[in-house]
Each structure stands twice: as C-alpha cells, then as structure tokens.
CSV table of C-alpha atoms (C1' of nucleotides) in Angstrom, one decimal:
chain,number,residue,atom,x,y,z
A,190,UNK,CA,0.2,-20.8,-3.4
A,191,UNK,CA,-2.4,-21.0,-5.7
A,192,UNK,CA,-5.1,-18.2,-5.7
A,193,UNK,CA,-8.8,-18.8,-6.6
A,194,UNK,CA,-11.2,-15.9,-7.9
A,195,UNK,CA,-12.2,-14.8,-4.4
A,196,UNK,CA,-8.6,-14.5,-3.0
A,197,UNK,CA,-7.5,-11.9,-6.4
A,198,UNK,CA,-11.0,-10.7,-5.4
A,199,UNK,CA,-10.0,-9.5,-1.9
A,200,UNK,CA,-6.4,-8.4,-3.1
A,201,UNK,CA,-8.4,-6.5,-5.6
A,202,UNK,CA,-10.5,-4.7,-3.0
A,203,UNK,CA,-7.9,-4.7,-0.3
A,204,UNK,CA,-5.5,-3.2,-3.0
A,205,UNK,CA,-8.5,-0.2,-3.3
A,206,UNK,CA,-8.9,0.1,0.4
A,207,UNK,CA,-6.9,-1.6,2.7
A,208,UNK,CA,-9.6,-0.3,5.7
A,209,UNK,CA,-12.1,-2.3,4.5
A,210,UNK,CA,-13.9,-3.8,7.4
A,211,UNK,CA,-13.7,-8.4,7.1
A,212,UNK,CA,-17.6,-8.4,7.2
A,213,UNK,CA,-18.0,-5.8,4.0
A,214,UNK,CA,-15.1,-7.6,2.1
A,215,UNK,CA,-17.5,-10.5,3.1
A,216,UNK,CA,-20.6,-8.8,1.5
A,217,UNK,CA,-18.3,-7.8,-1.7
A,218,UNK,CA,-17.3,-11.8,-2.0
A,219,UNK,CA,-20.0,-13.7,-1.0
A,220,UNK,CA,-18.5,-15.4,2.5
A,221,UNK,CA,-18.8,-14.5,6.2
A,222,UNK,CA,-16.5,-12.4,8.1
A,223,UNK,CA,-14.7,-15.0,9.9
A,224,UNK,CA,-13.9,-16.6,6.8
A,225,UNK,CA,-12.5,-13.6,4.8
A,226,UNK,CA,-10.6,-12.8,8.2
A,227,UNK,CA,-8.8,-16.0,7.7
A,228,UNK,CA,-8.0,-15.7,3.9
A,229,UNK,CA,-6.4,-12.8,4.8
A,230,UNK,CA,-4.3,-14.1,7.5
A,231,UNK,CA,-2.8,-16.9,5.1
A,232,UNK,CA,-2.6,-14.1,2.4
A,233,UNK,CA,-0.4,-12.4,5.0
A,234,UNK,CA,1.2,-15.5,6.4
A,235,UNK,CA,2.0,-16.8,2.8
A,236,UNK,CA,4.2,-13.6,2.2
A,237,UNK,CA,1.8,-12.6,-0.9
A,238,UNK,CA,0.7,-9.8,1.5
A,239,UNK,CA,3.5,-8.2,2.4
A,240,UNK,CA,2.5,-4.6,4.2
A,241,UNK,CA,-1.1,-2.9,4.4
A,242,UNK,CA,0.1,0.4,3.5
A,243,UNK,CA,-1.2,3.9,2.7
A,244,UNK,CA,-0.3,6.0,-0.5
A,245,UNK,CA,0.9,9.6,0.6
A,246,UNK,CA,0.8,12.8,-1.8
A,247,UNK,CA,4.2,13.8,-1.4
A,248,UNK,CA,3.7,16.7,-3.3
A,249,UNK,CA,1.5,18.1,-0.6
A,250,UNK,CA,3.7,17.2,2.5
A,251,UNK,CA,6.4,19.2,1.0
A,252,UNK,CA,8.2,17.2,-0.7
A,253,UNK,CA,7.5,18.3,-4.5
A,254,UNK,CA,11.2,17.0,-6.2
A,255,UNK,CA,10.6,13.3,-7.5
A,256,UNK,CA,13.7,12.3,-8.8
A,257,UNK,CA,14.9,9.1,-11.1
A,258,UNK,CA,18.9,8.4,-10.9
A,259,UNK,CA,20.8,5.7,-12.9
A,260,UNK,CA,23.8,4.5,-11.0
A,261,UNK,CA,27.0,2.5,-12.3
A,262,UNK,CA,28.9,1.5,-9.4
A,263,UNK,CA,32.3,1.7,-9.0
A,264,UNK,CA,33.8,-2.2,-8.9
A,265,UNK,CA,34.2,-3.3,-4.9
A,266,UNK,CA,31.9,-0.5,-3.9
A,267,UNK,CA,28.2,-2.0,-4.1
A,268,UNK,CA,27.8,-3.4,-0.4
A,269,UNK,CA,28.7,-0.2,0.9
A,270,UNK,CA,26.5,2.1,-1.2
A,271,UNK,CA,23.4,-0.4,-0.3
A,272,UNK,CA,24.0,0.0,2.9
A,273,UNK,CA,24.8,3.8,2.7
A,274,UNK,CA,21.0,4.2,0.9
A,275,UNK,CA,19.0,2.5,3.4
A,276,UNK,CA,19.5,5.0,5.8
A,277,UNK,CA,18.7,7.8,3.7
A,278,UNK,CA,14.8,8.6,4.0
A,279,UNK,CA,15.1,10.3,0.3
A,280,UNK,CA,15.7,7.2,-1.4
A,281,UNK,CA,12.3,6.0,-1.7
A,282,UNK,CA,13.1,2.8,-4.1
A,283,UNK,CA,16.1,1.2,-5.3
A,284,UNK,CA,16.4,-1.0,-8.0
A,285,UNK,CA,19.4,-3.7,-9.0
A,286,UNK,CA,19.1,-3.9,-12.4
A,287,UNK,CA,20.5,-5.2,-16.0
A,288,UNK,CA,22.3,-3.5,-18.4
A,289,UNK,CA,25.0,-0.5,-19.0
A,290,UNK,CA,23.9,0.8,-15.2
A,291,UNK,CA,23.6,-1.5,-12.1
A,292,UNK,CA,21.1,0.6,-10.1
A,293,UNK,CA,17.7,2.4,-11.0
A,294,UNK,CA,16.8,4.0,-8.0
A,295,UNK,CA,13.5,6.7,-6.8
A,296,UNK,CA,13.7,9.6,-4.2
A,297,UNK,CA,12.3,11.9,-2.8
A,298,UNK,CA,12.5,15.5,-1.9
A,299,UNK,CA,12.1,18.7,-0.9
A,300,UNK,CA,14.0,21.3,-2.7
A,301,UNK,CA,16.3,20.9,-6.1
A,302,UNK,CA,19.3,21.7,-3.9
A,303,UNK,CA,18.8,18.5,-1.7
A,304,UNK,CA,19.1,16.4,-4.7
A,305,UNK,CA,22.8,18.4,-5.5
A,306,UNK,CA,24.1,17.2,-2.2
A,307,UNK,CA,22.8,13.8,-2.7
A,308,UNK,CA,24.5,13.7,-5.9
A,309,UNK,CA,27.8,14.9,-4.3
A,310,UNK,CA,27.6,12.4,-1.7
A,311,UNK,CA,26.7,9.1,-4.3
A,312,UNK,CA,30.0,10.7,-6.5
A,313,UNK,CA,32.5,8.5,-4.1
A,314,UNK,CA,30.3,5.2,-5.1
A,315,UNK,CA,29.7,5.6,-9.2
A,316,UNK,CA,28.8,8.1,-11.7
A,317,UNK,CA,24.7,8.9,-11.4
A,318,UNK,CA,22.6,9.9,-14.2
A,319,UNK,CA,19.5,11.8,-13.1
A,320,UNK,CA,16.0,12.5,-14.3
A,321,UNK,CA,13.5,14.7,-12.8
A,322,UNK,CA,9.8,13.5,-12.9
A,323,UNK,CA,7.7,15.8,-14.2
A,324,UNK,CA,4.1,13.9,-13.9
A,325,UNK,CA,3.3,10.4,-13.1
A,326,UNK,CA,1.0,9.5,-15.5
A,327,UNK,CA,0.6,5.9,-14.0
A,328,UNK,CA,1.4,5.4,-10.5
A,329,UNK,CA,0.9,2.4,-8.1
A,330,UNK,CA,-1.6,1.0,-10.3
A,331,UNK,CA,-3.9,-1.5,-8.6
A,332,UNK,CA,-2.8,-5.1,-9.8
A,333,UNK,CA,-5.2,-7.8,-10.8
A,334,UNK,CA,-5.2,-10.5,-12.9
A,335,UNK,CA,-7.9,-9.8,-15.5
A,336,UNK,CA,-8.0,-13.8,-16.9
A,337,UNK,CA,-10.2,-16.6,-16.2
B,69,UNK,CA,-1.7,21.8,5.2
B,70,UNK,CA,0.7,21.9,7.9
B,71,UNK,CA,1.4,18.8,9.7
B,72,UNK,CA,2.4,18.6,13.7
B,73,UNK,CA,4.2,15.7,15.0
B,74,UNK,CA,1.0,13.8,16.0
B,75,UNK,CA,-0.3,13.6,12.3
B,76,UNK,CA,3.6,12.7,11.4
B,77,UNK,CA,3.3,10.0,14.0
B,78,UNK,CA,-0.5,8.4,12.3
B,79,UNK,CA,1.0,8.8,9.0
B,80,UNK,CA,4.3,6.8,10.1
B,81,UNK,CA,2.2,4.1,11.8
B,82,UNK,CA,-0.4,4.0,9.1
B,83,UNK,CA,2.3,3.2,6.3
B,84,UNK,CA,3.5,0.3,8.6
B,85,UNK,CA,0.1,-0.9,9.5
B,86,UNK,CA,-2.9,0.9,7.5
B,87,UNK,CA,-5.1,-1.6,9.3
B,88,UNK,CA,-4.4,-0.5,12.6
B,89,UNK,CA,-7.6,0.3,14.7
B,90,UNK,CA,-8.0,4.2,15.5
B,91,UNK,CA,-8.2,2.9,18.9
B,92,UNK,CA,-4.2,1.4,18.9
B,93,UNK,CA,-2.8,4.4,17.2
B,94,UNK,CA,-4.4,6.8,19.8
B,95,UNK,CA,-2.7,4.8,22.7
B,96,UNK,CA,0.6,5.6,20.6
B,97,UNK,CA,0.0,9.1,20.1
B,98,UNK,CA,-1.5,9.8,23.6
B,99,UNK,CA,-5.0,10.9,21.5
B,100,UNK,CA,-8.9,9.1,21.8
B,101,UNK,CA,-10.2,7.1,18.7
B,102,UNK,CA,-12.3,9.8,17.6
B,103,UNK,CA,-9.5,12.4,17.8
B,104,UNK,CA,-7.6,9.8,15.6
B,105,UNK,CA,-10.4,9.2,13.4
B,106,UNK,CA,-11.1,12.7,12.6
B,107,UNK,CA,-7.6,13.8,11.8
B,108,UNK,CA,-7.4,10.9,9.4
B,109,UNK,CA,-10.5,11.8,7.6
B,110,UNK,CA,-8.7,15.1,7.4
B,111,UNK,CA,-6.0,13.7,6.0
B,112,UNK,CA,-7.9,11.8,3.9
B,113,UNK,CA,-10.1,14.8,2.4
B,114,UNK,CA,-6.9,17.4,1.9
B,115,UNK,CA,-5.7,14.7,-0.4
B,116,UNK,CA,-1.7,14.0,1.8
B,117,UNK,CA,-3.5,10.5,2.1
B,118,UNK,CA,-4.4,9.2,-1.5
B,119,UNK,CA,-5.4,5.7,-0.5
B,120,UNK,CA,-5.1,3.1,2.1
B,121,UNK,CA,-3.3,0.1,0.0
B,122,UNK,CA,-1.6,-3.6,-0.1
B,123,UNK,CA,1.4,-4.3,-1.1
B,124,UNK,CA,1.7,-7.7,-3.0
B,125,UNK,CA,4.7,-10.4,-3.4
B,126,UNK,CA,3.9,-10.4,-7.1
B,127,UNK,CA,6.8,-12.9,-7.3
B,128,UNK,CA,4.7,-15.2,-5.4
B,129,UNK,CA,1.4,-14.2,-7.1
B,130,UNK,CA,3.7,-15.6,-10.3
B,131,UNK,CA,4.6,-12.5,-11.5
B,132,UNK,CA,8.4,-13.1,-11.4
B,133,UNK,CA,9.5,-10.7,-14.0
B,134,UNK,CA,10.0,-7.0,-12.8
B,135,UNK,CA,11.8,-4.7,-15.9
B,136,UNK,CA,12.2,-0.6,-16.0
B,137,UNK,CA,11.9,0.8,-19.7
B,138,UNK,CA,13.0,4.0,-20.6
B,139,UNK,CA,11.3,5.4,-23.7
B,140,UNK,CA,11.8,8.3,-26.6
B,141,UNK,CA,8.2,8.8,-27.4
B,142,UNK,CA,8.0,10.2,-31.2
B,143,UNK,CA,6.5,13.3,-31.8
B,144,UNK,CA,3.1,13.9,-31.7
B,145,UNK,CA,2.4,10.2,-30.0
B,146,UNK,CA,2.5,11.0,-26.3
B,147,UNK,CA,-0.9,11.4,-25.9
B,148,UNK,CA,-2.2,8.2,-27.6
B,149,UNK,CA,0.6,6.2,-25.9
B,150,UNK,CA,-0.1,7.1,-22.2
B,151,UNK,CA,-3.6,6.3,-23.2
B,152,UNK,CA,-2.6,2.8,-24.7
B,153,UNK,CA,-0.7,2.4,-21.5
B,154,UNK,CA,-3.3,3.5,-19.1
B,155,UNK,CA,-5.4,0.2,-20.0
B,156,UNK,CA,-2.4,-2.2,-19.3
B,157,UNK,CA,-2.3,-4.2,-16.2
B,158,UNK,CA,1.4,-5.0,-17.0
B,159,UNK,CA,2.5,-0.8,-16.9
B,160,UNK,CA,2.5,-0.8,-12.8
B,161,UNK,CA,4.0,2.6,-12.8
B,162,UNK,CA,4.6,5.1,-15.5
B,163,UNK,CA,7.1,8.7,-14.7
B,164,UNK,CA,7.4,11.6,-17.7
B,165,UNK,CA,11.0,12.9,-17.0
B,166,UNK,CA,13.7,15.3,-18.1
B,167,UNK,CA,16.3,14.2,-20.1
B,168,UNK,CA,17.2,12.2,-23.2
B,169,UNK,CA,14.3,9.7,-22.4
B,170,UNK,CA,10.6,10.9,-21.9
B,171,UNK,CA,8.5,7.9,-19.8
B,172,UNK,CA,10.3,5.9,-17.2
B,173,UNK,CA,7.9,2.7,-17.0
B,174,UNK,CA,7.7,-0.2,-13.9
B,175,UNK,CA,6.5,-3.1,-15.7
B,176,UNK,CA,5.2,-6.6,-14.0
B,177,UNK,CA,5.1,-9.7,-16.0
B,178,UNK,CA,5.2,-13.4,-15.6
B,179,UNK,CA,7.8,-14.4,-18.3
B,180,UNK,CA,9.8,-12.9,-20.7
B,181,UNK,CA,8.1,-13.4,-23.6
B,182,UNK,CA,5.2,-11.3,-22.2
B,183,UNK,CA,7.5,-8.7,-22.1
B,184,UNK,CA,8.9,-9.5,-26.0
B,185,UNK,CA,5.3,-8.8,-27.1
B,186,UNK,CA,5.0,-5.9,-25.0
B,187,UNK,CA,8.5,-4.1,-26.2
B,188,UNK,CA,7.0,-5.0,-29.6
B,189,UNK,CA,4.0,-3.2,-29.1
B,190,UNK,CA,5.4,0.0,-28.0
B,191,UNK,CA,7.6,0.0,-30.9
B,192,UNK,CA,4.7,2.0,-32.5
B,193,UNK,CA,5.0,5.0,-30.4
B,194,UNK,CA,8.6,5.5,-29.7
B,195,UNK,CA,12.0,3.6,-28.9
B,196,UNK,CA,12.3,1.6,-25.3
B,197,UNK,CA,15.2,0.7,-23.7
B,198,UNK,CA,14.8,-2.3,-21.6
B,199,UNK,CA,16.2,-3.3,-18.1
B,200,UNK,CA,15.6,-6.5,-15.9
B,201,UNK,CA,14.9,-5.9,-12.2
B,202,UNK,CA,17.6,-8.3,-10.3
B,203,UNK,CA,16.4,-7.4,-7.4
B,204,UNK,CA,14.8,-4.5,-5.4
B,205,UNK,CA,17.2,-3.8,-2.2
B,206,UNK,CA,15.3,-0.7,-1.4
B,207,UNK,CA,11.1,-0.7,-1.6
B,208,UNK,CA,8.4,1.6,-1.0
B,209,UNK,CA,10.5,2.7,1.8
B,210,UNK,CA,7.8,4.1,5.1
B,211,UNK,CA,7.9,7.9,4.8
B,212,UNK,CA,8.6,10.2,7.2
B,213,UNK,CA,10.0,13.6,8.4
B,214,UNK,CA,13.0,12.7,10.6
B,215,UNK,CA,14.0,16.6,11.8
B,216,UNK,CA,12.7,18.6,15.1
C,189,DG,C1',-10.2,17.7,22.1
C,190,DT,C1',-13.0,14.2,25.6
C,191,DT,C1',-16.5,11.1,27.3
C,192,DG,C1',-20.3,7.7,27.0
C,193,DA,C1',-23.9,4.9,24.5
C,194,DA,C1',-25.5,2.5,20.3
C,195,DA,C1',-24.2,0.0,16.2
C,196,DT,C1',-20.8,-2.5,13.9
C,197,DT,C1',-16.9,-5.3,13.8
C,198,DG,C1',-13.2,-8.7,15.2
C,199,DT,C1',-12.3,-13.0,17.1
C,200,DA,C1',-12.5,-17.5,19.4
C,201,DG,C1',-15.2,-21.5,20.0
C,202,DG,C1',-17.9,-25.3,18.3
C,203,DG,C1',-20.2,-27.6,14.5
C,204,DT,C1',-21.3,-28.9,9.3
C,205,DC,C1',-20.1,-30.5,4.9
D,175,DG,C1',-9.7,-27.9,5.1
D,176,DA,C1',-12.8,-24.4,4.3
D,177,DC,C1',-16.7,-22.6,5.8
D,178,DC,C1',-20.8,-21.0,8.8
D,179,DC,C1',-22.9,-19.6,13.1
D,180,DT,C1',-23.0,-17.9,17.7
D,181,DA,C1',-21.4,-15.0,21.5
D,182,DC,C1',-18.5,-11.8,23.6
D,183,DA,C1',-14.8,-8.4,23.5
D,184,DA,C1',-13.1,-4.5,21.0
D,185,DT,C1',-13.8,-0.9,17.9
D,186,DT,C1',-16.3,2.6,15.3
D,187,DT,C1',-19.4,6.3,15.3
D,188,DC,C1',-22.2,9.9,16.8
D,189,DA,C1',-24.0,12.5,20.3
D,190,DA,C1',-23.3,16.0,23.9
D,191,DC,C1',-20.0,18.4,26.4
DNA sequence: GTTGAAATTGTAGGGTC
DNA sequence: GACCCTACAATTTCAAC
C-alpha cells in the first residue's frame, strides 16, 4: 500500500493521540470527517494499523523492575518455550533474533525477586543473560517518515 | 495511586481498543460515560496513562528491517550520544542497562545498508553489537494485573 | 457516582469530480 | 475511487443533583 502525505499525516497524529476525534484529524489535514473516517478504516483494514493502544507508566502501577534477558535455547526446545512465554503477563516483548543468542526478550515486573523465579523457570529452556533497565532514554518513539 | 478493579478493567480495554467510546466501556464496567470519562482523565493527569497511541505494521509501511544493538558507550560520550540519538527517527526505542553493555537500542529501517551507515555512525561514541529481528513472537503484550 | 440537555461527533446515504 | 455534504443516531460534556 502506498501512503501519500495525508495518510503519514494522520498516523503521525494518530501515533500522538489515538482519541483524536475524525472531524479534528480532519481540521489538522485539510478533509472532512467522513473522509478521514475512511482513511482510517483502510489504514486498519490494510493491517498498517494494527491496534489503537495506550502507553501505561508501569513504574507507577507497581511494576518498577524493567528487565532485558538474552536467551539461547536449548536445541528441540524453542516451540515449547514460545508457547510457555505467551502466557506469562511479565514477558512484555519477545524477540527472535540473529546472532550468538536466539531470543531478545522485555518484561516486566514488580519486585527483583519475581525476575529470580522467572529465571529459574526459563533454566529448563536455555541459559538467559539478564540486564536490568535503569532509564529509557528513548521509548516508543513516534514514527514518521520525515522525506518528501 | 491505587487502582480498583474498575480502572484495571478501562485500562485493559483501553490497551485493546483506545478508541473505544466512554459510553461502550461503561456498559462493560457497569459505570456511565462521565464516570468513565472522569476516571480516565484521572488516569490521564497522575501520569499511569502516558499517551493514547497506534501501533503500526512498519513492515508494511516498508520498514522491513527491525535489529537490537547493544552498545559500550566510551567514557565521557553518553551524554552527547543519547542526544545524537534522540534526533533519529530510525532509534525507536533506546534502554540504559546493567551489565557489560550500557544502551540496549530497537532500531527500524528499510534496508540494510541504512543500518551499515547507521552502525558506522555510532562508531564514534562507543562499540555496537548488532542483531537482526527474525521475527517478534511476542509484542507489546496488553497489560494487566491478573491476581484477586 | 447519576441523570438530563446542549454541543459535538460518528456514520450512512446520495451526489460530484 | 476519493471526496464532499446532509441528516440522524450516538457520544461527549457540563450542569445540577
């Protein structure tokens, strides 16, 4: 699907405030409501929109440990560790990557000793490397293409 | 702030659906629209709500190439470096962590070579180890306390 | 928290280029 | 095909309770 200047327009906007009302996205963009409405439904029906979301501050919901863990799979053991992770509401992101380890994943939680017994449990899957993140200097930066 | 179930319940459906009307989500949660309305705005104001978002296909936006570099900053260059990487669309995400590596980096680009020029570039503040996203079985996983 | 009224918005229809 | 306009239903918002 190619994208003209008003679609990465209203991605832009949408990207900044996903409430914005059809009509004011209409305002920003230079189109009537009805028509914005229906860019967005082919945005969504295209797949390039994939969720309207909402960015939480874990932090402040109690959840202050943000944790990075490299994982090398044991040979044979992959499905079964995928599936054992997408049931667990810590692992916020997992990522199948290249290189010495085969997974990069994210979580999330409360206290340090949460992440132990997380780390105990991935032992029967691979070895895990973990970091602790201590600021996110950059995080889910709006995306734009600034060409043209 | 402490949360009750009902705000647990908004901030569930609001991660699946930020665009759902006040009006829908109080029929969930047995609550009018203004009742829903102000405890959003009061989630909104304490900050556990950052922003209402999008989240994009960048694949299909033709942004095919996801990679996650871990990087040794040199002393003394931290400072200049998050601000170099502050002003680049392609840094989507950016974690300071413990261990032998300082940044974890999400970067999007369209083809490789953007991220040649890119690893070259950051050659002058530190050492980057470089992995390609296969794949991302787990992502931005919808948040929420699943205990009482 | 609720209800009710006014302003705004979403949406479906028909029409234009 | 993409857009606009119109009209009606739904929602937001603000008041008073």
């Amino acid at each position: 699907m190619e994208l003209d200047k008003i679609n990465w327009s209203i991605l832009t906007l949408l990207q900044e405030n996903a409430r914005l009302s059809f009509a004011e996205i209409g305002r920003n963009v230079g189109l009537s409501a009805p028509a914005v409405a229906e860019r967005v439904l082919k945005l969504e029906e295209s797949g390039i929109i994939k969720r309207f979301s909402v960015d939480l501050d874990f932090e402040k919901l109690g959840y202050s440990f943000k944790a990075i863990i490299s994982f090398k799979v044991y040979t044979g053991k992959m499905q079964s560790f995928l599936k054992f992770i997408s049931e667990m509401h810590e692992v916020y992101e997992c990522n199948r990557v290249t290189g010495e380890h085969c997974l990069i994943m994210k979580l999330i939680v409360q206290k340090p000793n949460e992440l132990e017994n997380i780390i105990n449990l991935f032992s029967d899957f691979g070895e895990s490397t973990t970091s602790i993140v201590l600021s996110s200097p950059v995080e889910h930066k709006v995306f734009n293409q600034n060409k043209n």
